[in-house]
mmCIF file of C-alpha atoms and ligand atoms in Angstrom:
data_model
loop_
_atom_site.group_PDB
_atom_site.id
_atom_site.type_symbol
_atom_site.label_atom_id
_atom_site.label_comp_id
_atom_site.label_asym_id
_atom_site.label_seq_id
_atom_site.Cartn_x
_atom_site.Cartn_y
_atom_site.Cartn_z
ATOM 1 C CA UNK A 1 -4.639 -24.182 5.742
ATOM 2 C CA UNK A 2 -5.259 -21.043 7.791
ATOM 3 C CA UNK A 3 -6.501 -18.037 6.278
ATOM 4 C CA UNK A 4 -8.317 -15.021 8.218
ATOM 5 C CA UNK A 5 -11.934 -15.006 6.643
ATOM 6 C CA UNK A 6 -13.839 -11.575 6.835
ATOM 7 C CA UNK A 7 -17.521 -12.883 6.344
ATOM 8 C CA UNK A 8 -19.820 -9.432 7.269
ATOM 9 C CA UNK A 9 -19.086 -6.063 9.063
ATOM 10 C CA UNK A 10 -16.664 -6.639 11.943
ATOM 11 C CA UNK A 11 -16.847 -10.304 11.745
ATOM 12 C CA UNK A 12 -13.702 -12.385 10.720
ATOM 13 C CA UNK A 13 -11.851 -14.860 12.290
ATOM 14 C CA UNK A 14 -8.988 -17.684 11.222
ATOM 15 C CA UNK A 15 -10.889 -20.374 9.603
ATOM 16 C CA UNK A 16 -9.274 -24.081 8.244
ATOM 17 C CA UNK A 17 -9.589 -24.091 4.504
ATOM 18 C CA UNK A 18 -8.500 -25.433 1.377
ATOM 19 C CA UNK A 19 -4.782 -24.637 0.093
ATOM 20 C CA UNK A 20 -4.883 -23.435 -2.902
ATOM 21 C CA UNK A 21 -3.538 -25.461 -6.318
ATOM 22 C CA UNK A 22 -1.631 -23.665 -8.613
ATOM 23 C CA UNK A 23 -3.502 -23.358 -12.339
ATOM 24 C CA UNK A 24 -1.604 -23.023 -14.917
ATOM 25 C CA UNK A 25 1.151 -19.944 -15.051
ATOM 26 C CA UNK A 26 0.730 -19.672 -11.286
ATOM 27 C CA UNK A 27 2.825 -20.333 -8.406
ATOM 28 C CA UNK A 28 1.717 -20.885 -4.661
ATOM 29 C CA UNK A 29 4.274 -18.904 -2.643
ATOM 30 C CA UNK A 30 4.362 -19.318 1.496
ATOM 31 C CA UNK A 31 3.396 -16.379 3.149
ATOM 32 C CA UNK A 32 6.451 -14.900 5.021
ATOM 33 C CA UNK A 33 4.862 -12.050 6.190
ATOM 34 C CA UNK A 34 2.669 -9.914 5.201
ATOM 35 C CA UNK A 35 0.615 -6.454 6.129
ATOM 36 C CA UNK A 36 -2.179 -4.724 6.986
ATOM 37 C CA UNK A 37 -3.292 -1.279 5.924
ATOM 38 C CA UNK A 38 -6.559 1.019 5.622
ATOM 39 C CA UNK A 39 -7.832 -0.548 3.195
ATOM 40 C CA UNK A 40 -8.198 -3.885 5.081
ATOM 41 C CA UNK A 41 -9.619 -1.787 8.177
ATOM 42 C CA UNK A 42 -12.358 -0.672 5.525
ATOM 43 C CA UNK A 43 -13.509 -3.862 4.504
ATOM 44 C CA UNK A 44 -13.365 -5.872 7.968
ATOM 45 C CA UNK A 45 -15.861 -2.288 9.010
ATOM 46 C CA UNK A 46 -17.777 -2.420 5.662
ATOM 47 C CA UNK A 47 -17.265 1.057 4.731
ATOM 48 C CA UNK A 48 -14.614 -0.133 1.448
ATOM 49 C CA UNK A 49 -16.110 1.599 -1.558
ATOM 50 C CA UNK A 50 -15.665 -2.281 -3.394
ATOM 51 C CA UNK A 51 -18.226 -3.764 -0.917
ATOM 52 C CA UNK A 52 -20.612 -1.520 -2.061
ATOM 53 C CA UNK A 53 -20.587 -1.224 -6.054
ATOM 54 C CA UNK A 54 -19.983 -5.004 -6.346
ATOM 55 C CA UNK A 55 -16.436 -4.801 -6.795
ATOM 56 C CA UNK A 56 -15.815 -7.061 -4.017
ATOM 57 C CA UNK A 57 -17.847 -9.006 -1.902
ATOM 58 C CA UNK A 58 -18.405 -11.519 1.364
ATOM 59 C CA UNK A 59 -16.406 -13.885 2.322
ATOM 60 C CA UNK A 60 -13.510 -12.194 1.679
ATOM 61 C CA UNK A 61 -9.557 -13.205 2.177
ATOM 62 C CA UNK A 62 -7.942 -10.286 2.222
ATOM 63 C CA UNK A 63 -3.901 -9.332 3.004
ATOM 64 C CA UNK A 64 -2.415 -7.674 -0.431
ATOM 65 C CA UNK A 65 1.184 -6.343 1.386
ATOM 66 C CA UNK A 66 2.905 -9.529 1.168
ATOM 67 C CA UNK A 67 6.360 -11.758 1.196
ATOM 68 C CA UNK A 68 7.043 -15.355 0.341
ATOM 69 C CA UNK A 69 8.903 -18.730 -0.531
ATOM 70 C CA UNK A 70 7.442 -19.910 -3.823
ATOM 71 C CA UNK A 71 6.382 -23.490 -2.946
ATOM 72 C CA UNK A 72 4.507 -24.968 -5.895
ATOM 73 C CA UNK A 73 4.445 -24.381 -9.416
ATOM 74 C CA UNK A 74 1.090 -24.751 -12.012
ATOM 75 C CA UNK A 75 1.724 -25.879 -15.373
ATOM 76 C CA UNK A 76 3.795 -23.917 -17.306
ATOM 77 C CA UNK A 77 6.259 -22.453 -15.025
ATOM 78 C CA UNK A 78 9.507 -22.990 -14.850
ATOM 79 C CA UNK A 79 10.904 -24.669 -11.881
ATOM 80 C CA UNK A 80 13.595 -21.952 -11.476
ATOM 81 C CA UNK A 81 10.503 -20.152 -9.533
ATOM 82 C CA UNK A 82 10.748 -23.296 -6.720
ATOM 83 C CA UNK A 83 11.975 -22.261 -3.754
ATOM 84 C CA UNK A 84 12.174 -18.403 -4.606
ATOM 85 C CA UNK A 85 11.518 -15.153 -2.191
ATOM 86 C CA UNK A 86 9.409 -12.823 -4.061
ATOM 87 C CA UNK A 87 6.802 -10.224 -3.434
ATOM 88 C CA UNK A 88 4.535 -9.252 -6.354
ATOM 89 C CA UNK A 89 1.921 -7.002 -7.831
ATOM 90 C CA UNK A 90 -1.565 -6.691 -6.296
ATOM 91 C CA UNK A 91 -3.116 -6.094 -10.016
ATOM 92 C CA UNK A 92 -3.472 -8.492 -12.208
ATOM 93 C CA UNK A 93 -4.589 -7.197 -15.366
ATOM 94 C CA UNK A 94 -6.052 -9.698 -18.202
ATOM 95 C CA UNK A 95 -3.039 -9.390 -20.021
ATOM 96 C CA UNK A 96 -4.519 -9.245 -23.368
ATOM 97 C CA UNK A 97 -6.729 -5.870 -23.168
ATOM 98 C CA UNK A 98 -6.142 -2.437 -24.911
ATOM 99 C CA UNK A 99 -4.651 -1.425 -20.979
ATOM 100 C CA UNK A 100 -2.609 -4.198 -20.406
ATOM 101 C CA UNK A 101 -0.839 -4.749 -23.836
ATOM 102 C CA UNK A 102 0.019 -0.791 -23.401
ATOM 103 C CA UNK A 103 1.508 -1.136 -20.221
ATOM 104 C CA UNK A 104 -1.309 -0.252 -17.827
ATOM 105 C CA UNK A 105 -2.041 -4.227 -16.664
ATOM 106 C CA UNK A 106 -2.767 -2.160 -13.018
ATOM 107 C CA UNK A 107 -5.717 -0.360 -14.558
ATOM 108 C CA UNK A 108 -7.498 -3.518 -16.945
ATOM 109 C CA UNK A 109 -10.953 -3.290 -16.628
ATOM 110 C CA UNK A 110 -11.248 -6.739 -16.285
ATOM 111 C CA UNK A 111 -8.338 -7.018 -13.415
ATOM 112 C CA UNK A 112 -7.890 -9.086 -10.045
ATOM 113 C CA UNK A 113 -6.563 -7.494 -7.283
ATOM 114 C CA UNK A 114 -5.529 -9.513 -4.425
ATOM 115 C CA UNK A 115 -6.913 -9.705 -1.172
ATOM 116 C CA UNK A 116 -9.018 -6.457 -2.843
ATOM 117 C CA UNK A 117 -11.045 -7.108 -6.082
ATOM 118 C CA UNK A 118 -13.431 -9.616 -7.575
ATOM 119 C CA UNK A 119 -13.002 -12.687 -4.853
ATOM 120 C CA UNK A 120 -9.331 -13.439 -5.755
ATOM 121 C CA UNK A 121 -8.024 -14.507 -2.453
ATOM 122 C CA UNK A 122 -5.705 -13.031 -0.099
ATOM 123 C CA UNK A 123 -2.239 -12.837 1.462
ATOM 124 C CA UNK A 124 -3.377 -13.302 5.160
ATOM 125 C CA UNK A 125 -3.424 -17.200 5.110
ATOM 126 C CA UNK A 126 -0.506 -19.789 4.990
ATOM 127 C CA UNK A 127 -0.269 -19.903 1.108
ATOM 128 C CA UNK A 128 -1.274 -17.742 -1.780
ATOM 129 C CA UNK A 129 -1.666 -18.482 -5.239
ATOM 130 C CA UNK A 130 -0.006 -15.876 -7.517
ATOM 131 C CA UNK A 131 0.440 -15.936 -11.580
ATOM 132 C CA UNK A 132 3.700 -15.816 -12.039
ATOM 133 C CA UNK A 133 3.725 -12.709 -14.303
ATOM 134 C CA UNK A 134 2.834 -10.616 -11.096
ATOM 135 C CA UNK A 135 6.241 -11.741 -9.456
ATOM 136 C CA UNK A 136 8.807 -9.601 -8.462
ATOM 137 C CA UNK A 137 12.451 -11.690 -6.469
ATOM 138 C CA UNK A 138 13.474 -10.651 -3.564
ATOM 139 C CA UNK A 139 17.465 -10.111 -2.892
ATOM 140 C CA UNK A 140 18.594 -11.710 0.282
ATOM 141 C CA UNK A 141 18.686 -7.975 1.594
ATOM 142 C CA UNK A 142 15.296 -7.468 1.344
ATOM 143 C CA UNK A 143 14.438 -10.042 4.621
ATOM 144 C CA UNK A 144 10.521 -10.761 5.617
ATOM 145 C CA UNK A 145 9.627 -7.410 6.963
ATOM 146 C CA UNK A 146 11.147 -5.708 4.254
ATOM 147 C CA UNK A 147 9.531 -7.843 2.033
ATOM 148 C CA UNK A 148 5.903 -7.003 3.139
ATOM 149 C CA UNK A 149 6.713 -3.128 2.976
ATOM 150 C CA UNK A 150 7.432 -3.267 -0.944
ATOM 151 C CA UNK A 151 3.693 -3.123 -1.875
ATOM 152 C CA UNK A 152 3.061 0.500 0.467
ATOM 153 C CA UNK A 153 6.427 1.520 -0.813
ATOM 154 C CA UNK A 154 5.223 0.830 -4.916
ATOM 155 C CA UNK A 155 2.915 3.373 -4.109
ATOM 156 C CA UNK A 156 4.503 5.744 -2.254
ATOM 157 C CA UNK A 157 7.642 5.652 -4.821
ATOM 158 C CA UNK A 158 4.977 6.148 -7.654
ATOM 159 C CA UNK A 159 3.745 9.473 -5.443
ATOM 160 C CA UNK A 160 7.316 10.834 -5.276
ATOM 161 C CA UNK A 161 8.418 10.152 -8.562
ATOM 162 C CA UNK A 162 4.812 12.180 -10.196
ATOM 163 C CA UNK A 163 5.958 15.057 -8.017
ATOM 164 C CA UNK A 164 9.290 15.552 -10.496
ATOM 165 C CA UNK A 165 11.504 16.428 -7.587
ATOM 166 C CA UNK A 166 14.663 18.208 -7.835
ATOM 167 C CA UNK A 167 17.473 17.889 -5.693
ATOM 168 C CA UNK A 168 16.691 21.191 -2.816
ATOM 169 C CA UNK A 169 12.832 20.741 -4.192
ATOM 170 C CA UNK A 170 10.841 21.474 -1.162
ATOM 171 C CA UNK A 171 7.936 18.741 -0.922
ATOM 172 C CA UNK A 172 4.812 19.280 1.354
ATOM 173 C CA UNK A 173 3.006 15.540 2.220
ATOM 174 C CA UNK A 174 -0.233 15.805 3.664
ATOM 175 C CA UNK A 175 -1.170 12.936 5.809
ATOM 176 C CA UNK A 176 1.181 11.174 7.930
ATOM 177 C CA UNK A 177 0.297 7.599 7.743
ATOM 178 C CA UNK A 178 2.479 4.801 6.045
ATOM 179 C CA UNK A 179 2.338 5.840 2.220
ATOM 180 C CA UNK A 180 2.671 9.849 3.332
ATOM 181 C CA UNK A 181 5.818 8.647 5.426
ATOM 182 C CA UNK A 182 7.279 6.294 2.904
ATOM 183 C CA UNK A 183 6.642 9.126 0.320
ATOM 184 C CA UNK A 184 8.560 11.231 3.211
ATOM 185 C CA UNK A 185 11.658 8.775 3.285
ATOM 186 C CA UNK A 186 11.984 8.417 -0.796
ATOM 187 C CA UNK A 187 11.773 11.580 -1.286
ATOM 188 C CA UNK A 188 14.465 12.685 1.411
ATOM 189 C CA UNK A 189 16.557 9.827 0.193
ATOM 190 C CA UNK A 190 16.677 12.194 -3.434
ATOM 191 C CA UNK A 191 17.388 15.065 -1.435
ATOM 192 C CA UNK A 192 14.220 16.847 -0.911
ATOM 193 C CA UNK A 193 13.147 19.168 1.828
ATOM 194 C CA UNK A 194 10.164 17.211 3.267
ATOM 195 C CA UNK A 195 7.712 18.723 5.000
ATOM 196 C CA UNK A 196 4.879 16.571 6.629
ATOM 197 C CA UNK A 197 1.360 17.868 7.993
ATOM 198 C CA UNK A 198 -1.117 16.080 9.787
ATOM 199 C CA UNK A 199 -3.302 16.579 12.981
ATOM 200 C CA UNK A 200 -1.096 14.515 15.007
ATOM 201 C CA UNK A 201 2.291 14.127 13.795
ATOM 202 C CA UNK A 202 4.332 12.831 16.968
ATOM 203 C CA UNK A 203 5.780 9.731 15.380
ATOM 204 C CA UNK A 204 6.396 11.633 12.105
ATOM 205 C CA UNK A 205 8.440 13.977 14.061
ATOM 206 C CA UNK A 206 10.202 10.699 16.011
ATOM 207 C CA UNK A 207 12.186 10.207 12.761
ATOM 208 C CA UNK A 208 13.291 13.104 12.255
ATOM 209 C CA UNK A 209 10.804 15.586 9.933
ATOM 210 C CA UNK A 210 9.434 18.638 9.671
ATOM 211 C CA UNK A 211 6.207 18.339 10.629
ATOM 212 C CA UNK A 212 2.981 20.816 10.980
ATOM 213 C CA UNK A 213 -0.257 20.984 12.055
ATOM 214 C CA UNK A 214 -0.875 23.889 9.343
ATOM 215 C CA UNK A 215 0.606 24.368 6.179
ATOM 216 C CA UNK A 216 3.412 26.519 7.012
ATOM 217 C CA UNK A 217 4.563 29.983 4.860
ATOM 218 C CA UNK A 218 7.004 28.732 2.683
ATOM 219 C CA UNK A 219 7.208 27.725 -1.108
ATOM 220 C CA UNK A 220 6.330 24.094 -1.734
ATOM 221 C CA UNK A 221 7.735 23.097 -5.076
ATOM 222 C CA UNK A 222 5.424 19.644 -4.984
ATOM 223 C CA UNK A 223 3.022 18.292 -2.780
ATOM 224 C CA UNK A 224 1.905 15.040 -2.292
ATOM 225 C CA UNK A 225 -1.941 14.443 -0.993
ATOM 226 C CA UNK A 226 -1.581 10.853 1.349
ATOM 227 C CA UNK A 227 -4.702 11.618 3.628
ATOM 228 C CA UNK A 228 -7.953 11.053 3.889
ATOM 229 C CA UNK A 229 -9.571 14.089 4.309
ATOM 230 C CA UNK A 230 -11.823 15.649 1.411
ATOM 231 C CA UNK A 231 -10.742 19.066 2.450
ATOM 232 C CA UNK A 232 -6.812 18.901 1.586
ATOM 233 C CA UNK A 233 -6.758 17.918 -2.205
ATOM 234 C CA UNK A 234 -8.110 21.670 -2.961
ATOM 235 C CA UNK A 235 -5.345 22.831 -0.600
ATOM 236 C CA UNK A 236 -2.916 21.119 -2.519
ATOM 237 C CA UNK A 237 -3.672 23.355 -5.303
ATOM 238 C CA UNK A 238 -3.892 26.331 -3.273
ATOM 239 C CA UNK A 239 -0.800 26.068 -1.458
ATOM 240 C CA UNK A 240 1.870 24.460 -3.979
ATOM 241 C CA UNK A 241 4.098 27.050 -6.232
ATOM 242 C CA UNK A 242 2.914 28.262 -9.631
ATOM 243 C CA UNK A 243 4.414 25.831 -12.154
ATOM 244 C CA UNK A 244 4.726 23.134 -9.400
ATOM 245 C CA UNK A 245 4.040 19.552 -9.210
ATOM 246 C CA UNK A 246 0.475 17.582 -7.058
ATOM 247 C CA UNK A 247 0.087 13.816 -6.777
ATOM 248 C CA UNK A 248 -3.178 12.696 -5.323
ATOM 249 C CA UNK A 249 -2.762 9.270 -3.714
ATOM 250 C CA UNK A 250 -5.326 9.691 -0.997
ATOM 251 C CA UNK A 251 -8.962 8.743 -0.841
ATOM 252 C CA UNK A 252 -11.325 10.353 1.190
ATOM 253 C CA UNK A 253 -14.603 8.931 2.129
ATOM 254 C CA UNK A 254 -17.069 11.970 0.230
ATOM 255 C CA UNK A 255 -15.938 12.971 -3.193
ATOM 256 C CA UNK A 256 -12.964 16.097 -2.650
ATOM 257 C CA UNK A 257 -13.870 18.441 -4.819
ATOM 258 C CA UNK A 258 -10.909 20.686 -6.087
ATOM 259 C CA UNK A 259 -11.108 24.755 -8.560
ATOM 260 C CA UNK A 260 -9.232 23.470 -11.822
ATOM 261 C CA UNK A 261 -9.708 27.688 -12.826
ATOM 262 C CA UNK A 262 -6.535 27.478 -10.072
ATOM 263 C CA UNK A 263 -4.825 24.321 -11.961
ATOM 264 C CA UNK A 264 -4.884 26.196 -15.387
ATOM 265 C CA UNK A 265 -4.283 29.530 -13.824
ATOM 266 C CA UNK A 266 -0.838 28.289 -11.477
ATOM 267 C CA UNK A 267 0.049 25.911 -14.901
ATOM 268 C CA UNK A 268 0.280 22.996 -12.302
ATOM 269 C CA UNK A 269 0.920 19.183 -13.292
ATOM 270 C CA UNK A 270 -1.602 17.126 -11.432
ATOM 271 C CA UNK A 271 -1.512 13.618 -11.178
ATOM 272 C CA UNK A 272 -3.408 10.787 -9.824
ATOM 273 C CA UNK A 273 -1.814 7.221 -8.405
ATOM 274 C CA UNK A 274 -3.269 4.009 -8.146
ATOM 275 C CA UNK A 275 -1.525 0.838 -6.980
ATOM 276 C CA UNK A 276 2.188 0.084 -6.666
ATOM 277 C CA UNK A 277 2.642 -1.822 -9.620
ATOM 278 C CA UNK A 278 5.439 0.194 -11.591
ATOM 279 C CA UNK A 279 7.021 0.620 -8.557
ATOM 280 C CA UNK A 280 7.829 -2.323 -7.012
ATOM 281 C CA UNK A 281 11.375 -2.653 -8.817
ATOM 282 C CA UNK A 282 12.439 0.807 -7.575
ATOM 283 C CA UNK A 283 11.043 0.121 -4.281
ATOM 284 C CA UNK A 284 13.085 -3.592 -3.845
ATOM 285 C CA UNK A 285 16.144 -1.498 -5.176
ATOM 286 C CA UNK A 286 16.301 1.413 -2.736
ATOM 287 C CA UNK A 287 15.515 -1.281 0.455
ATOM 288 C CA UNK A 288 18.276 -3.523 -0.616
ATOM 289 C CA UNK A 289 20.432 -1.002 -0.545
ATOM 290 C CA UNK A 290 19.664 0.599 2.424
ATOM 291 C CA UNK A 291 18.801 4.183 0.839
ATOM 292 C CA UNK A 292 15.509 3.723 2.412
ATOM 293 C CA UNK A 293 14.781 1.902 5.479
ATOM 294 C CA UNK A 294 11.097 1.531 6.519
ATOM 295 C CA UNK A 295 11.569 -0.664 9.291
ATOM 296 C CA UNK A 296 10.870 2.065 12.103
ATOM 297 C CA UNK A 297 7.193 2.394 10.747
ATOM 298 C CA UNK A 298 6.689 -1.415 11.620
ATOM 299 C CA UNK A 299 4.687 -1.228 15.084
ATOM 300 C CA UNK A 300 4.501 -5.153 15.731
ATOM 301 C CA UNK A 301 4.250 -8.486 14.228
ATOM 302 C CA UNK A 302 1.516 -10.888 15.214
ATOM 303 C CA UNK A 303 -0.005 -14.052 13.734
ATOM 304 C CA UNK A 304 -3.128 -15.173 12.390
ATOM 305 C CA UNK A 305 -5.205 -14.952 15.806
ATOM 306 C CA UNK A 306 -4.330 -11.153 16.238
ATOM 307 C CA UNK A 307 -5.576 -10.142 12.471
ATOM 308 C CA UNK A 308 -9.009 -8.748 14.126
ATOM 309 C CA UNK A 309 -7.824 -6.968 16.823
ATOM 310 C CA UNK A 310 -5.265 -5.306 14.076
ATOM 311 C CA UNK A 311 -8.320 -4.111 12.350
ATOM 312 C CA UNK A 312 -10.145 -2.629 14.889
ATOM 313 C CA UNK A 313 -7.480 -1.289 16.826
ATOM 314 C CA UNK A 314 -7.735 -2.981 20.305
ATOM 315 C CA UNK A 315 -4.457 -4.393 19.616
ATOM 316 C CA UNK A 316 -3.263 -0.704 19.605
ATOM 317 C CA UNK A 317 -5.366 0.599 21.824
ATOM 318 C CA UNK A 318 -7.477 2.651 19.053
ATOM 319 C CA UNK A 319 -10.841 2.093 16.954
ATOM 320 C CA UNK A 320 -11.043 0.811 13.597
ATOM 321 C CA UNK A 321 -9.250 2.615 10.941
ATOM 322 C CA UNK A 322 -7.773 4.960 13.115
ATOM 323 C CA UNK A 323 -4.056 4.499 15.264
ATOM 324 C CA UNK A 324 -2.420 6.091 17.998
ATOM 325 C CA UNK A 325 -0.389 8.815 16.570
ATOM 326 C CA UNK A 326 2.778 8.686 18.517
ATOM 327 C CA UNK A 327 3.152 4.560 17.366
ATOM 328 C CA UNK A 328 4.102 3.254 14.202
ATOM 329 C CA UNK A 329 1.642 2.729 11.743
ATOM 330 C CA UNK A 330 2.180 -0.807 10.532
ATOM 331 C CA UNK A 331 1.004 -4.191 11.643
ATOM 332 C CA UNK A 332 2.817 -7.246 10.260
ATOM 333 C CA UNK A 333 1.299 -10.838 10.156
ATOM 334 C CA UNK A 334 3.351 -13.855 10.265
ATOM 335 C CA UNK A 335 0.849 -16.917 9.434
ATOM 336 C CA UNK A 336 3.542 -19.393 10.807
ATOM 337 C CA UNK A 337 2.909 -17.845 14.139
ATOM 338 C CA UNK A 338 0.347 -19.932 16.921
ATOM 339 C CA UNK A 339 0.689 -16.604 19.029
ATOM 340 C CA UNK A 340 1.476 -13.365 19.278
ATOM 341 C CA UNK A 341 5.076 -12.114 18.854
ATOM 342 C CA UNK A 342 6.928 -9.153 18.887
ATOM 343 C CA UNK A 343 9.722 -9.775 16.882
ATOM 344 C CA UNK A 344 9.989 -7.829 13.136
HETATM 345 ZN ZN1 ZN B 1 -2.502 -1.691 1.808
HETATM 346 ZN ZN1 ZN B 2 -6.070 -6.618 -19.246
#
């Protein structure tokens, strides 16, 4: 089968690889659609932290935002799964340790992460092996484009839940990338007054959100940092209202320092978010009902042959890991497409 393989920094190509065979408790999914994100771009450039601490190494097969159809079953998997449209959790815990049994399998020390950690192959391929415990069934209302937006949506939904919004609360989101924009959509759907902060917010503004390049002089009940700027986590605790909530989901390339005296003196609730795991089911519900529609975030859908261009930015005329702030942030891949196509 065809798969996009990264063999080293800035070296990636579509190769013919052995198709996966489902192991016990696994299915093989025919991938309908997969998204690429900042993590994937960092794997391509070599900046991703996991490459430097041994949690990942080249050659790598990326892709953790996906949906598809169950095409083959491993031993012990019910036949009912065959033909179902699914997406799934990126995080694959061991299912037996204290964290896994306590409902925190996404933090399992021995976890694999699809397309990210310990060599587990990703979804930028025609077929993807997935353990059945990680699967979520997609209703008909969630087509391929929405299905590949469930994983980033799950991250954003968990961030919004951690912000504990009440109707009418004012929320500041730092960073108008995919996660920031999805969080804005979920929060707006819950009745919050949403403000976005970023260096360039032309696209976010086109979606109708209040956008700023400087923090406006308003009381914010909650702040979500979805940026990669090392100075913004400190700004979040400084600018949130006393008694408010601060959520950290963005990661900077260097340590981002926060004065914990501010957290104590302002009686803040501060939460970190890793992964979409607990947010997948809620995201599927919200997309299926139409409460949130992430389709405007998708700039283009292309074939596997255009993945390198998507990751380096040549498809969008920017550099690796960056994007044109006037354009939608997300590029989708249709592994069955041989050449570039434009429909989403
Ligand atoms: Zn991602
Ligand atoms: Zn475990």
